[in-house]
């Protein structure tokens, strides 16, 4: 497991989380429940990707000890 892999996971996660928040905002502004729901799903996906990156980083650090 490389630090690059954990960094990529975190970056993708942040991107998905941001896009999810934007979709939710647009959905609220336009009254689109579907867009709000899609945004929430994308936000949660982003949070999971970031957590995956954190776990990879922790495992790598533990292996370096």
Coordinates of N, CA, C and O in Angstrom, one line a residue:
X1 N 0.8 -1.2 0.0 CA 0.0 0.0 0.0 C 0.9 1.2 0.0 O 1.8 1.3 0.8
X2 N 0.6 2.1 -0.9 CA 1.4 3.3 -1.0 C 0.7 4.5 -0.5 O -0.5 4.6 -0.4
X3 N 1.5 5.5 -0.1 CA 0.9 6.8 0.3 C 0.1 7.4 -0.9 O -0.9 8.0 -0.6
X4 N 0.6 7.2 -2.1 CA -0.1 7.7 -3.3 C -1.5 7.2 -3.4 O -2.4 8.0 -3.6
X5 N -1.7 5.9 -3.1 CA -3.0 5.3 -3.1 C -3.9 6.0 -2.1 O -5.1 6.3 -2.4
X6 N -3.4 6.2 -0.9 CA -4.3 6.8 0.1 C -4.6 8.3 -0.2 O -5.7 8.7 0.0
X7 N -3.6 8.9 -0.8 CA -3.8 10.3 -1.2 C -4.9 10.4 -2.3 O -5.7 11.3 -2.3
X8 N -4.8 9.5 -3.3 CA -5.8 9.5 -4.4 C -7.2 9.2 -3.8 O -8.1 9.8 -4.2
X9 N -7.3 8.3 -2.9 CA -8.6 8.0 -2.3 C -9.2 9.2 -1.6 O -10.3 9.5 -1.7
X10 N -8.3 9.9 -0.8 CA -8.8 11.0 -0.1 C -9.2 12.2 -1.1 O -10.2 12.8 -0.9
X11 N -8.4 12.4 -2.2 CA -8.7 13.4 -3.1 C -10.0 13.1 -3.8 O -10.9 14.0 -4.0
X12 N -10.2 11.8 -4.3 CA -11.5 11.5 -4.9 C -12.6 11.6 -4.0 O -13.7 12.1 -4.4
X13 N -12.4 11.3 -2.7 CA -13.4 11.4 -1.7 C -13.9 12.8 -1.5 O -15.1 13.2 -1.4
X14 N -12.9 13.7 -1.4 CA -13.2 15.1 -1.2 C -14.0 15.7 -2.4 O -14.9 16.5 -2.3
X15 N -13.6 15.2 -3.6 CA -14.3 15.7 -4.8 C -15.7 15.2 -4.9 O -16.6 16.0 -5.2
X16 N -15.9 13.9 -4.5 CA -17.3 13.4 -4.5 C -18.1 14.1 -3.4 O -19.3 14.4 -3.6
X17 N -17.5 14.3 -2.3 CA -18.3 15.0 -1.2 C -18.7 16.4 -1.6 O -19.8 16.8 -1.4
X18 N -17.8 17.1 -2.2 CA -18.1 18.5 -2.7 C -19.2 18.5 -3.7 O -20.1 19.3 -3.7
X19 N -19.1 17.6 -4.7 CA -20.1 17.5 -5.8 C -21.4 17.1 -5.2 O -22.5 17.6 -5.6
X20 N -21.4 16.2 -4.2 CA -22.6 15.8 -3.6 C -23.3 17.0 -2.8 O -24.5 17.1 -2.9
X21 N -22.5 17.8 -2.2 CA -23.0 19.0 -1.5 C -23.6 19.9 -2.5 O -24.7 20.5 -2.3
X22 N -23.0 20.1 -3.6 CA -23.5 21.0 -4.7 C -24.8 20.5 -5.2 O -25.7 21.3 -5.4
X23 N -24.8 19.2 -5.5 CA -26.1 18.6 -6.0 C -27.2 18.8 -5.0 O -28.4 19.1 -5.4
X24 N -26.9 18.6 -3.8 CA -28.0 18.8 -2.7 C -28.5 20.2 -2.7 O -29.7 20.5 -2.6
X25 N -27.5 21.2 -2.8 CA -27.9 22.6 -2.8 C -28.8 23.0 -4.0 O -29.8 23.7 -3.9
X26 N -28.4 22.5 -5.2 CA -29.1 22.8 -6.4 C -30.5 22.1 -6.3 O -31.5 22.7 -6.7
X27 N -30.5 20.9 -5.8 CA -31.8 20.2 -5.6 C -32.7 20.9 -4.7 O -33.9 21.0 -4.9
X28 N -32.2 21.5 -3.6 CA -33.0 22.3 -2.7 C -33.5 23.5 -3.3 O -34.7 23.9 -3.2
X29 N -32.6 24.2 -4.1 CA -33.0 25.4 -4.7 C -34.1 25.2 -5.8 O -34.9 26.1 -6.0
X30 N -34.0 24.1 -6.5 CA -35.0 23.8 -7.6 C -36.1 23.0 -7.1 O -37.0 22.7 -7.9
X31 N -36.1 22.5 -5.9 CA -37.2 21.6 -5.4 C -37.1 20.2 -5.9 O -38.1 19.5 -5.9
X32 N -35.9 19.8 -6.4 CA -35.8 18.5 -6.9 C -35.3 17.5 -5.8 O -34.2 17.5 -5.4
X33 N -36.3 16.7 -5.4 CA -35.9 15.7 -4.4 C -35.0 14.7 -4.9 O -34.1 14.2 -4.2
X34 N -35.1 14.3 -6.2 CA -34.2 13.4 -6.8 C -32.8 13.9 -6.8 O -31.8 13.1 -6.4
X35 N -32.5 15.1 -7.1 CA -31.2 15.7 -7.1 C -30.6 15.8 -5.7 O -29.4 15.5 -5.5
X36 N -31.5 16.1 -4.8 CA -31.0 16.1 -3.4 C -30.6 14.7 -2.9 O -29.6 14.6 -2.3
X37 N -31.4 13.7 -3.3 CA -31.0 12.3 -2.9 C -29.7 11.9 -3.6 O -28.9 11.2 -2.9
X38 N -29.6 12.2 -4.9 CA -28.3 11.8 -5.6 C -27.2 12.5 -4.9 O -26.1 11.9 -4.8
X39 N -27.3 13.8 -4.5 CA -26.3 14.5 -3.9 C -25.9 13.9 -2.6 O -24.7 13.8 -2.2
X40 N -26.9 13.4 -1.8 CA -26.6 12.8 -0.5 C -25.8 11.5 -0.7 O -24.8 11.2 0.0
X41 N -26.2 10.7 -1.7 CA -25.5 9.5 -2.0 C -24.1 9.7 -2.4 O -23.1 9.1 -1.9
X42 N -23.9 10.7 -3.2 CA -22.5 11.1 -3.7 C -21.7 11.6 -2.5 O -20.5 11.3 -2.4
X43 N -22.3 12.4 -1.6 CA -21.6 12.9 -0.5 C -21.1 11.7 0.4 O -20.0 11.7 0.9
X44 N -22.0 10.8 0.7 CA -21.6 9.6 1.5 C -20.6 8.8 0.9 O -19.7 8.3 1.5
X45 N -20.6 8.6 -0.5 CA -19.6 7.9 -1.2 C -18.2 8.6 -1.0 O -17.2 8.0 -0.8
X46 N -18.2 9.9 -1.1 CA -17.0 10.7 -0.8 C -16.4 10.5 0.6 O -15.2 10.3 0.7
X47 N -17.3 10.5 1.5 CA -16.9 10.3 2.9 C -16.3 8.9 3.1 O -15.2 8.8 3.8
X48 N -16.9 7.9 2.4 CA -16.3 6.5 2.5 C -15.0 6.5 1.8 O -14.1 5.8 2.3
X49 N -14.8 7.1 0.7 CA -13.5 7.1 0.0 C -12.4 7.8 0.9 O -11.3 7.3 0.9
X50 N -12.8 8.9 1.5 CA -11.8 9.5 2.4 C -11.4 8.6 3.5 O -10.2 8.5 3.9
X51 N -12.4 7.9 4.1 CA -12.1 7.0 5.2 C -11.2 5.9 4.7 O -10.3 5.5 5.4
X52 N -11.4 5.4 3.5 CA -10.6 4.3 2.9 C -9.2 4.8 2.8 O -8.2 4.1 3.2
X53 N -9.0 6.1 2.4 CA -7.6 6.6 2.3 C -7.0 6.7 3.6 O -5.8 6.5 3.8
X54 N -7.7 7.1 4.7 CA -7.2 7.3 6.0 C -6.7 5.9 6.5 O -5.7 5.8 7.2
X55 N -7.6 4.9 6.3 CA -7.2 3.5 6.7 C -6.0 3.0 6.0 O -5.1 2.5 6.7
X56 N -5.9 3.2 4.7 CA -4.7 2.8 4.0 C -3.4 3.5 4.6 O -2.4 2.9 4.8
X57 N -3.6 4.8 4.9 CA -2.4 5.6 5.4 C -2.0 5.0 6.8 O -0.9 4.9 7.1
X58 N -3.0 4.7 7.6 CA -2.8 4.2 9.0 C -2.1 2.8 8.9 O -1.1 2.5 9.6
X59 N -2.5 2.0 8.0 CA -1.9 0.6 7.8 C -0.5 0.8 7.3 O 0.4 0.1 7.8
X60 N -0.3 1.7 6.4 CA 1.1 1.9 5.9 C 2.0 2.4 7.0 O 3.1 1.9 7.2
X61 N 1.5 3.3 7.8 CA 2.3 3.8 8.9 C 2.6 2.7 10.0 O 3.7 2.7 10.5
X62 N 1.6 1.9 10.2 CA 1.8 0.8 11.2 C 2.9 -0.2 10.6 O 3.7 -0.7 11.4
X63 N 2.9 -0.4 9.3 CA 3.8 -1.3 8.7 C 5.2 -0.8 8.7 O 6.2 -1.5 8.6
X64 N 5.4 0.6 8.8 CA 6.7 1.2 8.8 C 7.3 1.1 10.1 O 8.5 1.5 10.3
X65 N 6.6 0.8 11.2 CA 7.1 0.7 12.5 C 8.1 -0.4 12.7 O 8.2 -1.4 12.2

